Amino acid sequence: AVSFLESRLRSAAPEGLEVIREFTIDIDRHNRPEPDVIVVPEEPYEDLDQTRLPAESVRLAIEVVSPESVSRDRETKPLKYARAGILHFWRVENKDGRAVVYVYELDPATQKYVATGIFHDRLKVSVPFPVDLDLTAITPKRNRPE
């Protein structure tokens, strides 16, 4: 799911936005989580040796939930991302071998995420940029042919 999202979002991202993975978000000295995929403006991502970005530059953080990361990805990381002011957060889960994407947007009044949609077969959103993805094309690792 991570590679699928990275490649499809990279194709859909407008000029000026970069889709990357394996980067930490610099929230504060004690909090540097690493989402599976993030979307940032191209400007803060100029140094090829850079492995972390300031939280205020992140437009979208995506977590793909695995059995060992359920609590972190459902509870801990969304709270940290919301407190850091990251406007958009997606959580991707495997439900009976199919991808389900939970989409959240930050409520500026409460600084908490509000669910804006749960997508099963097709993900179609207009923010942080227009995206239309066929989620049935995501093949869980255990279902992939050898």
Tab-separated table of C-alpha atoms in Angstrom:
chain	number	residue	atom	x	y	z
A	1	ALA	CA	0.000	0.000	0.000
A	2	VAL	CA	2.858	2.410	0.770
A	3	SER	CA	4.425	2.103	-2.697
A	4	PHE	CA	1.006	2.338	-4.369
A	5	LEU	CA	0.125	5.534	-2.503
A	6	GLU	CA	3.544	7.057	-3.049
A	7	SER	CA	3.505	6.475	-6.816
A	8	ARG	CA	-0.153	7.433	-7.387
A	9	LEU	CA	0.039	10.557	-5.259
A	10	ARG	CA	3.280	11.579	-6.943
A	11	SER	CA	1.460	11.368	-10.295
A	12	ALA	CA	-1.518	13.367	-8.983
A	13	ALA	CA	0.376	16.017	-7.011
A	14	PRO	CA	0.341	19.473	-8.554
A	15	GLU	CA	3.556	21.273	-9.396
A	16	GLY	CA	5.205	22.558	-6.253
A	17	LEU	CA	4.305	19.572	-4.054
A	18	GLU	CA	6.544	16.595	-3.408
A	19	VAL	CA	5.449	13.120	-2.237
A	20	ILE	CA	8.117	11.362	-0.169
A	21	ARG	CA	8.585	8.534	2.311
A	22	GLU	CA	11.070	7.527	4.997
A	23	PHE	CA	11.294	11.051	6.401
A	24	THR	CA	10.715	12.065	9.973
A	25	ILE	CA	8.578	15.020	10.945
A	26	ASP	CA	10.355	17.360	13.324
A	27	ILE	CA	7.556	18.233	15.772
A	28	ASP	CA	9.810	19.054	18.735
A	29	ARG	CA	12.952	17.703	20.410
A	30	HIS	CA	11.123	14.705	21.813
A	31	ASN	CA	8.756	13.962	18.929
A	32	ARG	CA	10.000	13.002	15.492
A	33	PRO	CA	7.513	10.471	14.085
A	34	GLU	CA	8.036	8.914	10.667
A	35	PRO	CA	4.836	8.605	8.615
A	36	ASP	CA	4.781	6.107	5.766
A	37	VAL	CA	4.181	8.864	3.191
A	38	ILE	CA	4.122	12.659	3.425
A	39	VAL	CA	3.291	15.488	1.056
A	40	VAL	CA	5.302	18.701	1.372
A	41	PRO	CA	6.109	21.756	-0.738
A	42	GLU	CA	9.247	21.228	-2.823
A	43	GLU	CA	11.122	24.082	-1.099
A	44	PRO	CA	11.930	22.433	2.258
A	45	TYR	CA	13.036	19.284	0.457
A	46	GLU	CA	16.180	20.512	-1.287
A	47	ASP	CA	19.043	18.714	0.454
A	48	LEU	CA	19.500	15.163	-0.828
A	49	ASP	CA	20.924	14.098	2.556
A	50	GLN	CA	17.960	15.514	4.455
A	51	THR	CA	15.895	12.929	6.358
A	52	ARG	CA	13.548	15.110	8.393
A	53	LEU	CA	11.272	18.054	7.763
A	54	PRO	CA	9.601	20.641	9.984
A	55	ALA	CA	6.000	19.783	10.887
A	56	GLU	CA	4.709	23.090	9.526
A	57	SER	CA	5.807	22.103	6.011
A	58	VAL	CA	3.760	18.866	5.950
A	59	ARG	CA	0.483	19.120	3.992
A	60	LEU	CA	-0.528	15.450	4.380
A	61	ALA	CA	0.709	12.598	6.574
A	62	ILE	CA	-0.255	9.014	5.741
A	63	GLU	CA	0.059	5.965	7.976
A	64	VAL	CA	-0.406	2.440	6.645
A	65	VAL	CA	-1.417	0.353	9.645
A	66	SER	CA	0.344	-2.954	10.242
A	67	PRO	CA	-0.439	-5.450	13.034
A	68	GLU	CA	2.456	-4.147	15.127
A	69	SER	CA	1.599	-0.455	14.615
A	70	VAL	CA	-2.171	-0.402	15.254
A	71	SER	CA	-2.083	1.588	18.507
A	72	ARG	CA	0.582	4.024	17.267
A	73	ASP	CA	-1.116	4.653	13.919
A	74	ARG	CA	-4.676	4.931	15.268
A	75	GLU	CA	-4.020	6.812	18.500
A	76	THR	CA	-0.537	8.169	19.182
A	77	LYS	CA	0.585	9.542	15.827
A	78	PRO	CA	-2.694	11.287	14.871
A	79	LEU	CA	-2.621	13.187	18.187
A	80	LYS	CA	0.949	14.301	17.539
A	81	TYR	CA	0.207	15.317	13.953
A	82	ALA	CA	-2.867	17.303	15.033
A	83	ARG	CA	-0.964	19.103	17.796
A	84	ALA	CA	1.733	19.957	15.241
A	85	GLY	CA	-0.881	21.544	12.964
A	86	ILE	CA	-0.699	19.070	10.062
A	87	LEU	CA	-3.938	19.797	8.202
A	88	HIS	CA	-4.556	16.408	6.564
A	89	PHE	CA	-4.067	12.861	7.825
A	90	TRP	CA	-4.937	9.552	6.150
A	91	ARG	CA	-4.902	6.162	7.849
A	92	VAL	CA	-4.873	3.084	5.618
A	93	GLU	CA	-6.004	-0.253	7.014
A	94	ASN	CA	-6.353	-3.766	5.650
A	95	LYS	CA	-9.917	-4.978	6.113
A	96	ASP	CA	-10.441	-8.550	4.925
A	97	GLY	CA	-7.639	-8.209	2.374
A	98	ARG	CA	-8.828	-4.857	0.995
A	99	ALA	CA	-7.521	-1.366	1.631
A	100	VAL	CA	-9.739	1.071	3.505
A	101	VAL	CA	-8.642	4.712	3.763
A	102	TYR	CA	-9.805	6.884	6.653
A	103	VAL	CA	-9.436	10.574	5.776
A	104	TYR	CA	-9.178	13.307	8.404
A	105	GLU	CA	-8.923	17.087	8.347
A	106	LEU	CA	-7.734	19.281	11.198
A	107	ASP	CA	-10.460	21.356	12.853
A	108	PRO	CA	-8.768	24.724	13.493
A	109	ALA	CA	-11.027	25.509	16.468
A	110	THR	CA	-10.268	22.329	18.422
A	111	GLN	CA	-6.886	21.378	16.888
A	112	LYS	CA	-8.247	17.818	16.553
A	113	TYR	CA	-8.865	15.684	13.505
A	114	VAL	CA	-12.380	15.291	12.165
A	115	ALA	CA	-13.186	12.319	9.907
A	116	THR	CA	-14.166	13.552	6.445
A	117	GLY	CA	-14.589	10.149	4.819
A	118	ILE	CA	-14.036	6.409	4.856
A	119	PHE	CA	-13.143	5.033	1.435
A	120	HIS	CA	-13.354	1.352	0.484
A	121	ASP	CA	-13.020	0.859	-3.271
A	122	ARG	CA	-12.297	4.346	-4.524
A	123	LEU	CA	-10.672	7.331	-2.841
A	124	LYS	CA	-11.806	10.626	-4.315
A	125	VAL	CA	-10.927	13.840	-2.479
A	126	SER	CA	-10.269	17.456	-3.402
A	127	VAL	CA	-7.904	18.366	-0.545
A	128	PRO	CA	-5.002	18.735	-0.036
A	129	PHE	CA	-5.148	18.359	-3.843
A	130	PRO	CA	-7.486	16.463	-6.193
A	131	VAL	CA	-6.954	12.704	-5.928
A	132	ASP	CA	-8.952	9.852	-7.458
A	133	LEU	CA	-7.544	6.393	-6.651
A	134	ASP	CA	-8.789	2.882	-7.348
A	135	LEU	CA	-8.159	1.261	-3.971
A	136	THR	CA	-8.956	-2.193	-5.352
A	137	ALA	CA	-5.584	-1.999	-7.146
A	138	ILE	CA	-3.779	-2.240	-3.796
A	139	THR	CA	-2.736	-5.834	-3.205
A	140	PRO	CA	-1.938	-6.778	0.394
A	141	LYS	CA	1.481	-8.422	0.792
A	142	ARG	CA	-0.020	-11.732	1.850
A	143	ASN	CA	-2.217	-11.857	-1.277
A	144	ARG	CA	0.525	-11.071	-3.792
A	145	PRO	CA	1.623	-13.825	-6.161
A	146	GLU	CA	5.075	-15.224	-5.370
